[in-house]
Amino acid sequence: MTLTPDRTWIAWTGMETDLIFNHGVELPHFAAFPMIDETEGRARLRGYAEALIAIGRETGAGMILDTPTWMANPDRAAPLGYTPKDLTRVTQEAVALLREMAARHLDVATRISVQIGPQGDGYQPGMSAAEASASYHGPQIRAAAEAGADMVSAYTLGAAGEAIGIAKAAAEAGIPALIAFTVETDGRLADGSLLSEAVQRLAGATDPEAIMVNCAHPDHIVNAFDGGEWETHLAGIVANASRQSHAELDACDTLDDGDPEELGAQLAELQRSHPALRVLGGCCGTDLRHLREIARQVSGVSA
């Protein structure tokens, strides 16, 4: 098991909104992966890794260090002038950077993960055919395995088919996979299916390291819960700070960063009611304050 059960693991998929709204960094097409090709960008990535590792040291939580590659697929990178060959290089260089950072802090439990995004808009249904998904995402997954990443993490998926394809491609490449669906305010996926249906389809077709939910507020995620056995398959929640819908978030000119302490408390309570949850973290609108609060509350560390 890559994510050992002796601790809670903290993940962060909100770096892009933090960069744009809190630090004034321009990310054309919302893509962070070009930072790997910039001196200042690499420095920022190292700084984030240092800060996450410090949270792990303070709280005892494990820290998942994700590469900034959520947009690094052929469809979404093409407008930025990146070829498939470029994307393989970027993925591998991002892994090398994070491996270097982790090696400096062996006293903290870390895992290096290559972040994978949907082929298209994560708030749309996405790919429905598992075979097409496996073929499409396979190059990035193989690049992750070849670079020595501990795992891949596919976030913000709106259809079970794309999720199954990614999980199967990861299994073929011999690398563990975290697979995260996103839900709307009603607790359903973008394709209209119930979260329970998507989780059961994925669990029935593959055996990923963890099945998760991301890019939704805890209030929206619990709308999907019905007390069914499928909830025991859910191993992670990487939540938005905001209670706004995806459409509202897309239209925002200012960042809704919610309440870090409240978010930490909500996720800690969800972990108590759903003991299978071993990955918690922050997505859109979250920053290092939220991550520290989440890690602190689930680890029982005083403020």
PDB file of N, CA and C in Angstrom, residues 14-69:
ATOM      1  N   GLY A  14      -5.212  23.014  -5.064  1.00  0.00           N
ATOM      2  CA  GLY A  14      -5.642  24.404  -5.177  1.00  0.00           C
ATOM      3  C   GLY A  14      -4.525  25.381  -5.460  1.00  0.00           C
ATOM      4  N   MET A  15      -3.385  24.890  -5.902  1.00  0.00           N
ATOM      5  CA  MET A  15      -2.251  25.782  -6.131  1.00  0.00           C
ATOM      6  C   MET A  15      -2.565  26.851  -7.170  1.00  0.00           C
ATOM      7  N   GLU A  16      -3.288  26.462  -8.222  1.00  0.00           N
ATOM      8  CA  GLU A  16      -3.545  27.411  -9.303  1.00  0.00           C
ATOM      9  C   GLU A  16      -4.347  28.620  -8.824  1.00  0.00           C
ATOM     10  N   THR A  17      -5.417  28.389  -8.052  1.00  0.00           N
ATOM     11  CA  THR A  17      -6.203  29.528  -7.583  1.00  0.00           C
ATOM     12  C   THR A  17      -5.412  30.361  -6.585  1.00  0.00           C
ATOM     13  N   ASP A  18      -4.550  29.743  -5.806  1.00  0.00           N
ATOM     14  CA  ASP A  18      -3.692  30.492  -4.885  1.00  0.00           C
ATOM     15  C   ASP A  18      -2.731  31.383  -5.664  1.00  0.00           C
ATOM     16  N   LEU A  19      -2.118  30.839  -6.695  1.00  0.00           N
ATOM     17  CA  LEU A  19      -1.183  31.623  -7.505  1.00  0.00           C
ATOM     18  C   LEU A  19      -1.880  32.809  -8.164  1.00  0.00           C
ATOM     19  N   ILE A  20      -3.038  32.556  -8.758  1.00  0.00           N
ATOM     20  CA  ILE A  20      -3.729  33.600  -9.519  1.00  0.00           C
ATOM     21  C   ILE A  20      -4.279  34.693  -8.609  1.00  0.00           C
ATOM     22  N   PHE A  21      -5.021  34.302  -7.578  1.00  0.00           N
ATOM     23  CA  PHE A  21      -5.751  35.285  -6.784  1.00  0.00           C
ATOM     24  C   PHE A  21      -4.953  35.845  -5.609  1.00  0.00           C
ATOM     25  N   ASN A  22      -4.063  35.061  -5.028  1.00  0.00           N
ATOM     26  CA  ASN A  22      -3.323  35.524  -3.851  1.00  0.00           C
ATOM     27  C   ASN A  22      -1.939  36.061  -4.175  1.00  0.00           C
ATOM     28  N   HIS A  23      -1.387  35.658  -5.314  1.00  0.00           N
ATOM     29  CA  HIS A  23      -0.026  36.078  -5.654  1.00  0.00           C
ATOM     30  C   HIS A  23       0.072  36.801  -6.991  1.00  0.00           C
ATOM     31  N   GLY A  24      -1.033  36.967  -7.680  1.00  0.00           N
ATOM     32  CA  GLY A  24      -1.030  37.731  -8.923  1.00  0.00           C
ATOM     33  C   GLY A  24      -0.257  37.097 -10.057  1.00  0.00           C
ATOM     34  N   VAL A  25      -0.123  35.784 -10.036  1.00  0.00           N
ATOM     35  CA  VAL A  25       0.614  35.078 -11.089  1.00  0.00           C
ATOM     36  C   VAL A  25      -0.342  34.759 -12.236  1.00  0.00           C
ATOM     37  N   GLU A  26       0.055  35.095 -13.437  1.00  0.00           N
ATOM     38  CA  GLU A  26      -0.767  34.773 -14.602  1.00  0.00           C
ATOM     39  C   GLU A  26      -0.515  33.328 -15.036  1.00  0.00           C
ATOM     40  N   LEU A  27      -1.594  32.589 -15.207  1.00  0.00           N
ATOM     41  CA  LEU A  27      -1.515  31.206 -15.680  1.00  0.00           C
ATOM     42  C   LEU A  27      -2.388  31.093 -16.926  1.00  0.00           C
ATOM     43  N   PRO A  28      -1.827  31.341 -18.102  1.00  0.00           N
ATOM     44  CA  PRO A  28      -2.625  31.230 -19.331  1.00  0.00           C
ATOM     45  C   PRO A  28      -3.311  29.867 -19.433  1.00  0.00           C
ATOM     46  N   HIS A  29      -4.588  29.892 -19.746  1.00  0.00           N
ATOM     47  CA  HIS A  29      -5.400  28.676 -19.863  1.00  0.00           C
ATOM     48  C   HIS A  29      -5.428  27.879 -18.557  1.00  0.00           C
ATOM     49  N   PHE A  30      -5.129  28.542 -17.434  1.00  0.00           N
ATOM     50  CA  PHE A  30      -5.156  27.919 -16.108  1.00  0.00           C
ATOM     51  C   PHE A  30      -4.100  26.818 -15.965  1.00  0.00           C
ATOM     52  N   ALA A  31      -3.078  26.859 -16.792  1.00  0.00           N
ATOM     53  CA  ALA A  31      -2.058  25.801 -16.787  1.00  0.00           C
ATOM     54  C   ALA A  31      -0.865  26.204 -15.930  1.00  0.00           C
ATOM     55  N   ALA A  32      -0.531  25.363 -14.955  1.00  0.00           N
ATOM     56  CA  ALA A  32       0.619  25.621 -14.087  1.00  0.00           C
ATOM     57  C   ALA A  32       1.874  24.898 -14.545  1.00  0.00           C
ATOM     58  N   PHE A  33       1.737  23.892 -15.411  1.00  0.00           N
ATOM     59  CA  PHE A  33       2.911  23.084 -15.754  1.00  0.00           C
ATOM     60  C   PHE A  33       4.022  23.867 -16.454  1.00  0.00           C
ATOM     61  N   PRO A  34       3.742  24.985 -17.188  1.00  0.00           N
ATOM     62  CA  PRO A  34       4.853  25.736 -17.773  1.00  0.00           C
ATOM     63  C   PRO A  34       5.813  26.322 -16.736  1.00  0.00           C
ATOM     64  N   MET A  35       5.414  26.348 -15.466  1.00  0.00           N
ATOM     65  CA  MET A  35       6.319  26.827 -14.416  1.00  0.00           C
ATOM     66  C   MET A  35       7.598  26.005 -14.366  1.00  0.00           C
ATOM     67  N   ILE A  36       7.521  24.756 -14.800  1.00  0.00           N
ATOM     68  CA  ILE A  36       8.708  23.898 -14.816  1.00  0.00           C
ATOM     69  C   ILE A  36       9.772  24.461 -15.757  1.00  0.00           C
ATOM     70  N   ASP A  37       9.354  25.219 -16.754  1.00  0.00           N
ATOM     71  CA  ASP A  37      10.287  25.779 -17.732  1.00  0.00           C
ATOM     72  C   ASP A  37      10.718  27.198 -17.385  1.00  0.00           C
ATOM     73  N   GLU A  38      10.392  27.658 -16.179  1.00  0.00           N
ATOM     74  CA  GLU A  38      10.722  29.020 -15.761  1.00  0.00           C
ATOM     75  C   GLU A  38      11.516  28.976 -14.453  1.00  0.00           C
ATOM     76  N   THR A  39      12.553  29.784 -14.368  1.00  0.00           N
ATOM     77  CA  THR A  39      13.352  29.833 -13.143  1.00  0.00           C
ATOM     78  C   THR A  39      12.500  30.253 -11.953  1.00  0.00           C
ATOM     79  N   GLU A  40      11.704  31.305 -12.133  1.00  0.00           N
ATOM     80  CA  GLU A  40      10.842  31.764 -11.045  1.00  0.00           C
ATOM     81  C   GLU A  40       9.781  30.723 -10.715  1.00  0.00           C
ATOM     82  N   GLY A  41       9.269  30.058 -11.749  1.00  0.00           N
ATOM     83  CA  GLY A  41       8.263  29.033 -11.526  1.00  0.00           C
ATOM     84  C   GLY A  41       8.800  27.875 -10.707  1.00  0.00           C
ATOM     85  N   ARG A  42       9.994  27.430 -11.031  1.00  0.00           N
ATOM     86  CA  ARG A  42      10.601  26.345 -10.254  1.00  0.00           C
ATOM     87  C   ARG A  42      10.820  26.761  -8.805  1.00  0.00           C
ATOM     88  N   ALA A  43      11.218  28.014  -8.610  1.00  0.00           N
ATOM     89  CA  ALA A  43      11.429  28.505  -7.247  1.00  0.00           C
ATOM     90  C   ALA A  43      10.119  28.492  -6.459  1.00  0.00           C
ATOM     91  N   ARG A  44       9.035  28.877  -7.110  1.00  0.00           N
ATOM     92  CA  ARG A  44       7.729  28.844  -6.442  1.00  0.00           C
ATOM     93  C   ARG A  44       7.334  27.407  -6.087  1.00  0.00           C
ATOM     94  N   LEU A  45       7.564  26.487  -6.999  1.00  0.00           N
ATOM     95  CA  LEU A  45       7.217  25.089  -6.739  1.00  0.00           C
ATOM     96  C   LEU A  45       8.025  24.530  -5.573  1.00  0.00           C
ATOM     97  N   ARG A  46       9.302  24.888  -5.514  1.00  0.00           N
ATOM     98  CA  ARG A  46      10.122  24.445  -4.378  1.00  0.00           C
ATOM     99  C   ARG A  46       9.600  25.049  -3.073  1.00  0.00           C
ATOM    100  N   GLY A  47       9.198  26.318  -3.140  1.00  0.00           N
ATOM    101  CA  GLY A  47       8.670  26.971  -1.944  1.00  0.00           C
ATOM    102  C   GLY A  47       7.402  26.311  -1.437  1.00  0.00           C
ATOM    103  N   TYR A  48       6.518  25.962  -2.354  1.00  0.00           N
ATOM    104  CA  TYR A  48       5.296  25.261  -1.958  1.00  0.00           C
ATOM    105  C   TYR A  48       5.629  23.908  -1.330  1.00  0.00           C
ATOM    106  N   ALA A  49       6.549  23.180  -1.946  1.00  0.00           N
ATOM    107  CA  ALA A  49       6.920  21.869  -1.410  1.00  0.00           C
ATOM    108  C   ALA A  49       7.496  22.004  -0.001  1.00  0.00           C
ATOM    109  N   GLU A  50       8.351  23.000   0.204  1.00  0.00           N
ATOM    110  CA  GLU A  50       8.918  23.234   1.534  1.00  0.00           C
ATOM    111  C   GLU A  50       7.815  23.512   2.552  1.00  0.00           C
ATOM    112  N   ALA A  51       6.843  24.330   2.155  1.00  0.00           N
ATOM    113  CA  ALA A  51       5.762  24.687   3.071  1.00  0.00           C
ATOM    114  C   ALA A  51       4.893  23.478   3.412  1.00  0.00           C
ATOM    115  N   LEU A  52       4.606  22.649   2.419  1.00  0.00           N
ATOM    116  CA  LEU A  52       3.811  21.449   2.675  1.00  0.00           C
ATOM    117  C   LEU A  52       4.554  20.483   3.592  1.00  0.00           C
ATOM    118  N   ILE A  53       5.830  20.320   3.342  1.00  0.00           N
ATOM    119  CA  ILE A  53       6.638  19.433   4.183  1.00  0.00           C
ATOM    120  C   ILE A  53       6.678  19.949   5.618  1.00  0.00           C
ATOM    121  N   ALA A  54       6.735  21.270   5.786  1.00  0.00           N
ATOM    122  CA  ALA A  54       6.729  21.854   7.130  1.00  0.00           C
ATOM    123  C   ALA A  54       5.423  21.537   7.857  1.00  0.00           C
ATOM    124  N   ILE A  55       4.302  21.545   7.125  1.00  0.00           N
ATOM    125  CA  ILE A  55       3.017  21.176   7.733  1.00  0.00           C
ATOM    126  C   ILE A  55       3.052  19.715   8.175  1.00  0.00           C
ATOM    127  N   GLY A  56       3.632  18.862   7.356  1.00  0.00           N
ATOM    128  CA  GLY A  56       3.759  17.462   7.727  1.00  0.00           C
ATOM    129  C   GLY A  56       4.613  17.273   8.963  1.00  0.00           C
ATOM    130  N   ARG A  57       5.681  18.025   9.050  1.00  0.00           N
ATOM    131  CA  ARG A  57       6.566  17.909  10.213  1.00  0.00           C
ATOM    132  C   ARG A  57       5.848  18.373  11.479  1.00  0.00           C
ATOM    133  N   GLU A  58       5.075  19.435  11.364  1.00  0.00           N
ATOM    134  CA  GLU A  58       4.377  19.999  12.520  1.00  0.00           C
ATOM    135  C   GLU A  58       3.258  19.094  13.019  1.00  0.00           C
ATOM    136  N   THR A  59       2.552  18.444  12.107  1.00  0.00           N
ATOM    137  CA  THR A  59       1.327  17.723  12.475  1.00  0.00           C
ATOM    138  C   THR A  59       1.449  16.207  12.458  1.00  0.00           C
ATOM    139  N   GLY A  60       2.493  15.689  11.819  1.00  0.00           N
ATOM    140  CA  GLY A  60       2.631  14.247  11.690  1.00  0.00           C
ATOM    141  C   GLY A  60       1.847  13.655  10.540  1.00  0.00           C
ATOM    142  N   ALA A  61       1.157  14.495   9.791  1.00  0.00           N
ATOM    143  CA  ALA A  61       0.417  14.010   8.622  1.00  0.00           C
ATOM    144  C   ALA A  61       1.390  13.677   7.498  1.00  0.00           C
ATOM    145  N   GLY A  62       1.004  12.753   6.642  1.00  0.00           N
ATOM    146  CA  GLY A  62       1.774  12.493   5.434  1.00  0.00           C
ATOM    147  C   GLY A  62       1.422  13.530   4.382  1.00  0.00           C
ATOM    148  N   MET A  63       2.389  13.896   3.558  1.00  0.00           N
ATOM    149  CA  MET A  63       2.159  14.948   2.566  1.00  0.00           C
ATOM    150  C   MET A  63       2.319  14.375   1.157  1.00  0.00           C
ATOM    151  N   ILE A  64       1.274  14.531   0.356  1.00  0.00           N
ATOM    152  CA  ILE A  64       1.332  14.156  -1.054  1.00  0.00           C
ATOM    153  C   ILE A  64       1.807  15.373  -1.833  1.00  0.00           C
ATOM    154  N   LEU A  65       2.953  15.256  -2.465  1.00  0.00           N
ATOM    155  CA  LEU A  65       3.516  16.354  -3.253  1.00  0.00           C
ATOM    156  C   LEU A  65       3.156  16.114  -4.711  1.00  0.00           C
ATOM    157  N   ASP A  66       2.213  16.902  -5.212  1.00  0.00           N
ATOM    158  CA  ASP A  66       1.714  16.726  -6.575  1.00  0.00           C
ATOM    159  C   ASP A  66       2.482  17.582  -7.564  1.00  0.00           C
ATOM    160  N   THR A  67       2.772  17.023  -8.721  1.00  0.00           N
ATOM    161  CA  THR A  67       3.335  17.815  -9.811  1.00  0.00           C
ATOM    162  C   THR A  67       2.256  18.760 -10.345  1.00  0.00           C
ATOM    163  N   PRO A  68       2.648  19.894 -10.950  1.00  0.00           N
ATOM    164  CA  PRO A  68       1.664  20.877 -11.436  1.00  0.00           C
ATOM    165  C   PRO A  68       1.164  20.538 -12.836  1.00  0.00           C
ATOM    166  N   THR A  69       0.764  19.295 -13.039  1.00  0.00           N
ATOM    167  CA  THR A  69       0.539  18.791 -14.403  1.00  0.00           C
ATOM    168  C   THR A  69      -0.920  18.450 -14.692  1.00  0.00           C
TER     169      THR A  69
END
